[in-house]
mmCIF file of C-alpha atoms and ligand atoms in Angstrom:
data_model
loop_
_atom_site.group_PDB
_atom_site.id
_atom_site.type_symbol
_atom_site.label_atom_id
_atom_site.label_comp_id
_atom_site.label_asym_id
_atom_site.label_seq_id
_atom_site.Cartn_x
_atom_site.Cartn_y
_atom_site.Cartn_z
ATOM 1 C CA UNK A 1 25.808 7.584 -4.209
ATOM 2 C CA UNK A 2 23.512 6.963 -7.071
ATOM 3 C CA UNK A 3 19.738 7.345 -6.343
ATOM 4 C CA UNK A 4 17.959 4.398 -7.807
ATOM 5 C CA UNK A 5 14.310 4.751 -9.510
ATOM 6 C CA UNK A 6 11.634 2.824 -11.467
ATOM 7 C CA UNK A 7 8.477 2.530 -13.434
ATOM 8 C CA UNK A 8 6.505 -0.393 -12.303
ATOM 9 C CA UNK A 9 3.925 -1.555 -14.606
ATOM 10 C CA UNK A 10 2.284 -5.055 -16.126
ATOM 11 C CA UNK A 11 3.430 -5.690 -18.591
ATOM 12 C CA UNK A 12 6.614 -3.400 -18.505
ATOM 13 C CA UNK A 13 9.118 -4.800 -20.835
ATOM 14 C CA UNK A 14 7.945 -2.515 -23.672
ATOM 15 C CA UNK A 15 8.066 0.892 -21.445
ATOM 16 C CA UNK A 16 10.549 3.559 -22.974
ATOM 17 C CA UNK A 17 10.302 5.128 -19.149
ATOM 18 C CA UNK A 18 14.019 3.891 -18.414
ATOM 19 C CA UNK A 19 15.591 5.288 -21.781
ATOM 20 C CA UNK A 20 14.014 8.387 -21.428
ATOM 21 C CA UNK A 21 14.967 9.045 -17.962
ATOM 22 C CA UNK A 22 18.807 8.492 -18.725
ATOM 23 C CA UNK A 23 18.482 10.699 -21.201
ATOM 24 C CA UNK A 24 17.803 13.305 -19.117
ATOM 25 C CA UNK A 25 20.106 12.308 -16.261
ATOM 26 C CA UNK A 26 22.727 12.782 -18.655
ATOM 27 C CA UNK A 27 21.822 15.642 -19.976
ATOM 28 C CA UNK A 28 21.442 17.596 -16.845
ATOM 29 C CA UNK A 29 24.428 15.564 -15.051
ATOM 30 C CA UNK A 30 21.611 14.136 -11.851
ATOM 31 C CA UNK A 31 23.576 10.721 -10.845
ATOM 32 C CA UNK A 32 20.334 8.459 -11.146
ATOM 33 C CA UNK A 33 19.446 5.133 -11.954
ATOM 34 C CA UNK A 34 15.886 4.234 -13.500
ATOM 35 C CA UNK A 35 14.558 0.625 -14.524
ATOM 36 C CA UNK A 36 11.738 -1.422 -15.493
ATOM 37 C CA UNK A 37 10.077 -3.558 -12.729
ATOM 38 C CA UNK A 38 7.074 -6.009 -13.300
ATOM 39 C CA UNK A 39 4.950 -6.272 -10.511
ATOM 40 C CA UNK A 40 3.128 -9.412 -9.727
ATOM 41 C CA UNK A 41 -0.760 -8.246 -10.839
ATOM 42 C CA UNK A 42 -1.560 -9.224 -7.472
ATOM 43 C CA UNK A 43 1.918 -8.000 -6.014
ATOM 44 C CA UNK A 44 2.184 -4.553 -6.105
ATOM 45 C CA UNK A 45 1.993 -3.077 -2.747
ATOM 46 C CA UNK A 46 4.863 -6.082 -1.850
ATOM 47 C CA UNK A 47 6.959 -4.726 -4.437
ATOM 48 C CA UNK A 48 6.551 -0.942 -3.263
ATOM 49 C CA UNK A 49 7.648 -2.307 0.203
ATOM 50 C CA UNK A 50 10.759 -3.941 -0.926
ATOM 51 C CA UNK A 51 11.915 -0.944 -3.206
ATOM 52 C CA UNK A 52 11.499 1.698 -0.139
ATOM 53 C CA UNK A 53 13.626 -1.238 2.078
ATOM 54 C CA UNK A 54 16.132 -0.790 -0.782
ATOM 55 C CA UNK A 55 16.487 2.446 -0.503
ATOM 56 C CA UNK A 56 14.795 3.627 -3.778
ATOM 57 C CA UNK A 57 14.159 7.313 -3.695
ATOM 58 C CA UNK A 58 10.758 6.875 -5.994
ATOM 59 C CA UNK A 59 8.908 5.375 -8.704
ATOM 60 C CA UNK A 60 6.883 5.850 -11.644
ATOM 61 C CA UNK A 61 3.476 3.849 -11.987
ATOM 62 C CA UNK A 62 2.084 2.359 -15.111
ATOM 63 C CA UNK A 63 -0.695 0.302 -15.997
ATOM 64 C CA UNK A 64 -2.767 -1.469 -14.462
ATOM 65 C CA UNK A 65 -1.410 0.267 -10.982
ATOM 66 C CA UNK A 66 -2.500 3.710 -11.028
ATOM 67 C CA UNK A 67 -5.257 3.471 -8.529
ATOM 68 C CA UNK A 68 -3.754 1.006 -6.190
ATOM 69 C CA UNK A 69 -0.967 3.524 -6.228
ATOM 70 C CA UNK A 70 -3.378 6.340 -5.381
ATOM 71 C CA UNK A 71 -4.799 3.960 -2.483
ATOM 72 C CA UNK A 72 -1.034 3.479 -1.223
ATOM 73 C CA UNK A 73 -0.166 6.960 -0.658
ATOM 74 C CA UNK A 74 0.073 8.727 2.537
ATOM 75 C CA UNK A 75 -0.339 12.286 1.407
ATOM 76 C CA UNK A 76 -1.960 13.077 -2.169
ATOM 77 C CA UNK A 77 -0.996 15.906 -4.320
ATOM 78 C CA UNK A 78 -4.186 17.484 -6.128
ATOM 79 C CA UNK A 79 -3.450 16.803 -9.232
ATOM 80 C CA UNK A 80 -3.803 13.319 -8.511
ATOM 81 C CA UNK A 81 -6.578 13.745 -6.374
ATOM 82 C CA UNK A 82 -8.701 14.960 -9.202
ATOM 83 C CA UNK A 83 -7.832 12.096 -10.851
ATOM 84 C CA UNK A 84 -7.980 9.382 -8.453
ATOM 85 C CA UNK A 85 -4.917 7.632 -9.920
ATOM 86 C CA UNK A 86 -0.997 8.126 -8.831
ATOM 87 C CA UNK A 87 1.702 7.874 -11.741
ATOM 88 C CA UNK A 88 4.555 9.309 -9.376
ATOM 89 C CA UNK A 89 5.685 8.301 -6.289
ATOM 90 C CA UNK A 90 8.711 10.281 -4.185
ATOM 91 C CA UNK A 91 9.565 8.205 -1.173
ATOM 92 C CA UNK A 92 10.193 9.774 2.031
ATOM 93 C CA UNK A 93 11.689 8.179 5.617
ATOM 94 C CA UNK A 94 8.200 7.302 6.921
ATOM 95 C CA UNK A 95 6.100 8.528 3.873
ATOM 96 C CA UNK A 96 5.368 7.676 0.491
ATOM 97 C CA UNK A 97 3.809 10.743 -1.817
ATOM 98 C CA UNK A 98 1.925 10.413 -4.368
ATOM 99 C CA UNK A 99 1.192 12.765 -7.780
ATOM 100 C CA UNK A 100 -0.361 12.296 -11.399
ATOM 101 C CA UNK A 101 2.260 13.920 -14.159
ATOM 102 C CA UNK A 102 -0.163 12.909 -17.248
ATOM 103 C CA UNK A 103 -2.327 15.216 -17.301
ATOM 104 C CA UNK A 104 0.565 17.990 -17.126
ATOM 105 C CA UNK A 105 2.429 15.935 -19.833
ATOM 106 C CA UNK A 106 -0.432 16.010 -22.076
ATOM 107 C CA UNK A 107 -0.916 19.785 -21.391
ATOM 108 C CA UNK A 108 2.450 21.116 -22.098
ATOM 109 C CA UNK A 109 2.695 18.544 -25.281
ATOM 110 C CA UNK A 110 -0.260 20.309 -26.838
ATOM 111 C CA UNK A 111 0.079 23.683 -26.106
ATOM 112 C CA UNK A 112 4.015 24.285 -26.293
ATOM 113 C CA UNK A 113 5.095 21.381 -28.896
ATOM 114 C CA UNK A 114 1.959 21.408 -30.933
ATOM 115 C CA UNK A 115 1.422 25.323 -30.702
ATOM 116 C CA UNK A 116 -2.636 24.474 -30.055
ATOM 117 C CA UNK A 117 -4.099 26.604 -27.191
ATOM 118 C CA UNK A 118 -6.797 24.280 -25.476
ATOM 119 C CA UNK A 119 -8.536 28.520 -24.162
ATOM 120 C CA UNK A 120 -12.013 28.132 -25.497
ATOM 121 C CA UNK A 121 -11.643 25.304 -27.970
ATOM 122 C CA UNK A 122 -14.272 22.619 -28.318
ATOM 123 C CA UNK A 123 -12.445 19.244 -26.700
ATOM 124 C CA UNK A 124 -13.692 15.438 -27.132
ATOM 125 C CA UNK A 125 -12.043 13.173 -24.506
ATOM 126 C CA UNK A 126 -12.775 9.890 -25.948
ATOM 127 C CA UNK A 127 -12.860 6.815 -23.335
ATOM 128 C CA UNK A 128 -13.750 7.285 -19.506
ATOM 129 C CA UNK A 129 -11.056 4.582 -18.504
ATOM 130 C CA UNK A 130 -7.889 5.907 -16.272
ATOM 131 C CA UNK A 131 -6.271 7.597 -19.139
ATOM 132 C CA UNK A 132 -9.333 9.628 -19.918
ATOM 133 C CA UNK A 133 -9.476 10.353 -15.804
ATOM 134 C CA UNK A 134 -5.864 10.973 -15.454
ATOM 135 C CA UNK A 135 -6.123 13.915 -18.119
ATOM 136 C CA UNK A 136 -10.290 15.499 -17.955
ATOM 137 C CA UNK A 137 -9.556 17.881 -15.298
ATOM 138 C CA UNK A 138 -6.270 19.531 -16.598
ATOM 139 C CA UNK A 139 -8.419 20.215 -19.774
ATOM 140 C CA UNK A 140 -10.727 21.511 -18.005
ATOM 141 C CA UNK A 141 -8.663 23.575 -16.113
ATOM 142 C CA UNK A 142 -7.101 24.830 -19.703
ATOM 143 C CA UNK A 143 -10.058 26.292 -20.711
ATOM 144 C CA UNK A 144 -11.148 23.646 -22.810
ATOM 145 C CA UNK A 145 -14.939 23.211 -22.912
ATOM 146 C CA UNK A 146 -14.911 18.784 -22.777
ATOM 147 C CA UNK A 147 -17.434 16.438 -23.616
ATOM 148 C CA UNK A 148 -16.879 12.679 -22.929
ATOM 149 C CA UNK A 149 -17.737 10.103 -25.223
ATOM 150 C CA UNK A 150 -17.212 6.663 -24.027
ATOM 151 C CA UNK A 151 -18.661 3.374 -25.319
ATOM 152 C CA UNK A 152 -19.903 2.475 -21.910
ATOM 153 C CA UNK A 153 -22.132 5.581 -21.384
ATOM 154 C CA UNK A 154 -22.523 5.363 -17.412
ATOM 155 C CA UNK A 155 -18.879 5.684 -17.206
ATOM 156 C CA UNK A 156 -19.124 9.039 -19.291
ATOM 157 C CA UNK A 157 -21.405 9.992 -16.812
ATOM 158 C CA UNK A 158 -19.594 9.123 -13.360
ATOM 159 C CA UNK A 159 -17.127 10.894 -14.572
ATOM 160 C CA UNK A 160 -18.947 14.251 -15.659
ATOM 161 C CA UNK A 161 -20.497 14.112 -12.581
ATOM 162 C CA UNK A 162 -17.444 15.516 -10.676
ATOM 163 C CA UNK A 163 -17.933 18.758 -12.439
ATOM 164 C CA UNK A 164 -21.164 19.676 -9.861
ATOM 165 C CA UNK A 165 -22.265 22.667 -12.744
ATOM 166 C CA UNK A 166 -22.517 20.322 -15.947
ATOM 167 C CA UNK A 167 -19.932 22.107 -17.490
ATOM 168 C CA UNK A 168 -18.502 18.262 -18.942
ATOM 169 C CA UNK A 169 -20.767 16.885 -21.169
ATOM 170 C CA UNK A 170 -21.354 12.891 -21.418
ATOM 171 C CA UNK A 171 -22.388 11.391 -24.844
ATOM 172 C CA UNK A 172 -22.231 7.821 -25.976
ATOM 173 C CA UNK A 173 -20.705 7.160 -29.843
ATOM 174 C CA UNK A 174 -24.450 7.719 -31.611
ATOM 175 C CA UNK A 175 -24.812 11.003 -29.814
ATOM 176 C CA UNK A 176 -21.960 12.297 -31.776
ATOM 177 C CA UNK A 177 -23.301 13.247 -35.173
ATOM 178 C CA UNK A 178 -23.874 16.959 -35.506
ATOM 179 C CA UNK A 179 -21.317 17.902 -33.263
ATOM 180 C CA UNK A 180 -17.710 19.137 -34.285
ATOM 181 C CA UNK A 181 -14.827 20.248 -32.515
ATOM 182 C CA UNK A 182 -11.206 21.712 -32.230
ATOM 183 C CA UNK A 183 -9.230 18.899 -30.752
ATOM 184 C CA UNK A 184 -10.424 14.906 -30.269
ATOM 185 C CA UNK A 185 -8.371 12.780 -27.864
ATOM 186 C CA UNK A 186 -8.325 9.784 -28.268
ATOM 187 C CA UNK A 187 -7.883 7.923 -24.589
ATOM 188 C CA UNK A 188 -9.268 4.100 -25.420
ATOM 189 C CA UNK A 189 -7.200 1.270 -25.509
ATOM 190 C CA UNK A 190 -8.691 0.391 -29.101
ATOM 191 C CA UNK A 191 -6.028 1.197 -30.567
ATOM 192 C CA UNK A 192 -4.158 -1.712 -29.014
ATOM 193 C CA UNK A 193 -6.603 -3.967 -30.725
ATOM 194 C CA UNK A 194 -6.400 -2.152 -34.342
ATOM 195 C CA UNK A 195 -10.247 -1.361 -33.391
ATOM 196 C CA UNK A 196 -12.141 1.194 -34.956
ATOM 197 C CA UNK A 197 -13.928 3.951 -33.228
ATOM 198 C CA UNK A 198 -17.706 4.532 -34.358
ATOM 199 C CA UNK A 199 -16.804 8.308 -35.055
ATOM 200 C CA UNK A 200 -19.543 9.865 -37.351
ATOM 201 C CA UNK A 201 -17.736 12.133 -40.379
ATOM 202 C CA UNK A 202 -18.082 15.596 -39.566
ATOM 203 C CA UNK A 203 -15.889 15.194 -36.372
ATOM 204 C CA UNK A 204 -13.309 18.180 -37.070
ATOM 205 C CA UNK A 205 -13.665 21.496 -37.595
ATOM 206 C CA UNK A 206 -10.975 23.337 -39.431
ATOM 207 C CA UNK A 207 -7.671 22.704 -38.237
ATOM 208 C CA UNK A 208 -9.005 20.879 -35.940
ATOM 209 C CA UNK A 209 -6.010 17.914 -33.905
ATOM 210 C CA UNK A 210 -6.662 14.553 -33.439
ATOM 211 C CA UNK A 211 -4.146 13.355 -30.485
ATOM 212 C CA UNK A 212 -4.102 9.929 -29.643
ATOM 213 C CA UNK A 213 -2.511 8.977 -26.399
ATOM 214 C CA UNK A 214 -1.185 5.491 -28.269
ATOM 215 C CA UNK A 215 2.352 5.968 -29.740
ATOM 216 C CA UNK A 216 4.766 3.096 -31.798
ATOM 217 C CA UNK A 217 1.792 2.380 -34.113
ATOM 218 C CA UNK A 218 -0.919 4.166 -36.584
ATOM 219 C CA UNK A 219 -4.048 3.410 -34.924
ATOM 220 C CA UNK A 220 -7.307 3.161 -36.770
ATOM 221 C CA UNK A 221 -8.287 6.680 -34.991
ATOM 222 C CA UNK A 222 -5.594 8.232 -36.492
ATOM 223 C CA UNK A 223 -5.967 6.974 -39.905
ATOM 224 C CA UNK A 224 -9.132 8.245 -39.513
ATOM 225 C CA UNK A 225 -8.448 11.834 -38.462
ATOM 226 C CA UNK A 226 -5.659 11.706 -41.258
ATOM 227 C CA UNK A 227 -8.566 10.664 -43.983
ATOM 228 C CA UNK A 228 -11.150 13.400 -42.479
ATOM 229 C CA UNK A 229 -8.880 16.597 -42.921
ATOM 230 C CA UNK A 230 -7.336 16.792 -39.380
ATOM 231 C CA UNK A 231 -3.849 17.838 -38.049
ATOM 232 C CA UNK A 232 -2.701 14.413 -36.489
ATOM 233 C CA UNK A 233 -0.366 13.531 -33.282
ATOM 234 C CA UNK A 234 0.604 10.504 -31.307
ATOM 235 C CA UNK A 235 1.236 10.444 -27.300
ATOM 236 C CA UNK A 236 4.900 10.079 -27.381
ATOM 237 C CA UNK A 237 5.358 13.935 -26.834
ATOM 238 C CA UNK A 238 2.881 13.466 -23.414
ATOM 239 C CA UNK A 239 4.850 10.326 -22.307
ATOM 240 C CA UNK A 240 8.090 12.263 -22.560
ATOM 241 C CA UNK A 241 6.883 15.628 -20.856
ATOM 242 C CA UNK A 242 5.074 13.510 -18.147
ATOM 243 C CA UNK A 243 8.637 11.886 -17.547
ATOM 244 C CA UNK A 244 10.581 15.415 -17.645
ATOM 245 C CA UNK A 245 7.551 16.437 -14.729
ATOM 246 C CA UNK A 246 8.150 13.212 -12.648
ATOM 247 C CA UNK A 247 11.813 14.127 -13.164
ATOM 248 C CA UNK A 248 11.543 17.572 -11.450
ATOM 249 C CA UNK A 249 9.384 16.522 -8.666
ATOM 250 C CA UNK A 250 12.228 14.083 -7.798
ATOM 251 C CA UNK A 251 15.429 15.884 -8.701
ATOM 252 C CA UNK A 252 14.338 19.872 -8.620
ATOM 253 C CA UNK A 253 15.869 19.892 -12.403
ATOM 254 C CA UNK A 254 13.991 20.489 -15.637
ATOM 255 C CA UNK A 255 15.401 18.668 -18.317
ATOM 256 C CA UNK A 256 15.367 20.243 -22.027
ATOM 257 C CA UNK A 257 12.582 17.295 -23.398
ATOM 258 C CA UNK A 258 12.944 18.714 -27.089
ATOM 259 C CA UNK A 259 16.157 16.416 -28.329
ATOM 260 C CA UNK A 260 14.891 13.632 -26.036
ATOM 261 C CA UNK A 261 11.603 13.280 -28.053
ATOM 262 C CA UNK A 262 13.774 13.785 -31.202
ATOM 263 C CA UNK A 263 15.966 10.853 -30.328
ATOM 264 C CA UNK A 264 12.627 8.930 -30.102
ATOM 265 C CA UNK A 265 11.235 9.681 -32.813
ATOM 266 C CA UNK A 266 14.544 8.552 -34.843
HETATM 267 P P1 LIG B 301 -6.910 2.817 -19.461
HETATM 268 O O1 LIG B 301 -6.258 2.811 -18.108
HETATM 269 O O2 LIG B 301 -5.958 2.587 -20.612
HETATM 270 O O3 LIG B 301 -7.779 3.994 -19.677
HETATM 271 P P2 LIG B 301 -9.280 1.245 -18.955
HETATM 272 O O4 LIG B 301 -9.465 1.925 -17.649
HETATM 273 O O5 LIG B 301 -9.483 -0.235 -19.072
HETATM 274 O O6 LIG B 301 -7.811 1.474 -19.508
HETATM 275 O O7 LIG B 301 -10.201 2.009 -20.018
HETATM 276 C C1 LIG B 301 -10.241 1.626 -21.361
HETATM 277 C C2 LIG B 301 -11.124 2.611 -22.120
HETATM 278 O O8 LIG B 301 -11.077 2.297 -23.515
HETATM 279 C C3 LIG B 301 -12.577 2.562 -21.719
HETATM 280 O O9 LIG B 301 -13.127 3.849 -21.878
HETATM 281 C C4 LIG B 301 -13.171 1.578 -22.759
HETATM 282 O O10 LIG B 301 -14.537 1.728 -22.977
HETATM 283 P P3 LIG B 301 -15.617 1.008 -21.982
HETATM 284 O O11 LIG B 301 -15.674 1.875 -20.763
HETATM 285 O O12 LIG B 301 -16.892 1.001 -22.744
HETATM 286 O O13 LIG B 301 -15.077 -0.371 -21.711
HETATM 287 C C5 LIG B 301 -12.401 2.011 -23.973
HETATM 288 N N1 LIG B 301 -12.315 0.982 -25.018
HETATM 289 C C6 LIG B 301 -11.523 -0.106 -25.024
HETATM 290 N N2 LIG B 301 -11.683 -0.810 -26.172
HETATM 291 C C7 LIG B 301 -12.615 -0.137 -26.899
HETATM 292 C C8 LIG B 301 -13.213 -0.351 -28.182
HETATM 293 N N3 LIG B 301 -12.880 -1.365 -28.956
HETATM 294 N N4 LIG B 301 -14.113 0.561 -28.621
HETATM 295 C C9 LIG B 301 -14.462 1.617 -27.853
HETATM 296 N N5 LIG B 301 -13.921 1.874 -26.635
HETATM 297 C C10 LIG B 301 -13.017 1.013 -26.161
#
């Protein structure tokens, strides 16, 4: 029988969640079925319900659902724990289990696909929204030495706070000049608004990447990067390795992601 799974977001309709998964149900022959579902904003622990009743064996979790997700969950994996939000859920007879993939997508994306090895480099995780949260510790864990710059410095803050020896630094926008570093990632939503980041010149160092978590459009950020000598990437690589992670948690099988993003990209 075919096991059925879904991403459930608001909106959804524009998620490339369901294409990517039968890609790699085909590829490594796994007899699955993955679709889009729009939750009610309000609705999403009702929808959770009826999918388990229906025998789904688990679900992705997109925006805006990621922390009601993690507040669902009867057991907690630590990857999501550090990051308070859920992006995977594997359903079980009388328990639902919840784990983040993101930060793990984001990971392998940069240091496998892009050849950049986050040891020692000097990272700047712009935004302290759930994207920034979903990926801080896995770049911390890296190696990367992270700073947070959000325009909302408190935020910044609550989140550097978790790391109890100060080894996260918090800056607002103006406390950026003077400062330069190996990799900037850019984990607002201004893209979505063609908004421009108040990001002083001398950002990069040499070589430095500029990866913004956006993908399907140039945001300003990149343009930016592009016109202040950096190596530039969009998130499409993290969305597809955080699917191939999600994938192996529920079928045990790691699909080859390399002509999966290469379909995308086409
Ligand atoms: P997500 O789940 O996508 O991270 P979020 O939790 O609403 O969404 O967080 C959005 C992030 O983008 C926040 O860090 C927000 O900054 P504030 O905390 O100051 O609100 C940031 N952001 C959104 N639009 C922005 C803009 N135009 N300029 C700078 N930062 C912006």
């Amino acid at each position: 029988m075919t096991d059925r799974y879904a991403v459930i977001g608001n909106p959804i309709s524009h998620s490339k969640s369901p294409l990517i998964h039968r890609m790699f149900a085909e590829q490594t022959g796994q007899d699955i079925s993955y679709e889009a579902i729009e939750a009610p904003l309000d609705g999403f622990a009702a929808t959770i319900a009826r999918l388990r009743k229906e025998g789904y064996k688990g679900c992705n979790v997109t925006v805006p659902f990621k922390f009601e997700a993690f507040e669902l969950c009867d057991e907690i994996g630590a990857r999501a724990r550090n990051a308070k939000a859920v992006n995977t859920l594997l359903f079980r007879e009388d328990k639902i289990l919840g784990t983040n993939t993101d930060g793990a997508g984001l990971l392998i994306d940069i240091e496998q696909n892009l050849d950049f090895k986050l040891m020692w480099k000097d990272a700047l995780l712009l935004g302290a929204g759930g994207a920034a949260a979903g990926v801080l510790w896995p770049l911390f864990n890296a190696g990367a030495g992270v700073t947070i710059a959000n325009r909302t410095l408190e935020k910044a803050l609550a989140l550097a706070s978790d790391f109890e020896d100060c080894s996260v630094f918090a800056r607002s926008f103006d406390q950026l000049s003077g400062r330069r570093f190996d990799l900037v990632i850019n984990a607002t939503s201004s893209g979505l608004q063609d908004e421009k980041l108040p990001l002083p010149a001398g950002l990069f160092k040499p070589g430095a990447l500029a990866y913004d978590m956006m993908y399907g459009r140039e945001t300003p950020f990149m343009t930016f990067a592009r016109e202040h000598g950096a190596r530039v990437a969009d998130g499409l690589g993290m969305l597809v390795e955080q699917a191939a992670e999600a994938f192996f948690i529920w079928r045990g099988v790691r699909p080859d992601t390399r002509p999966v993003l290469a379909a995308l990209r086409k």
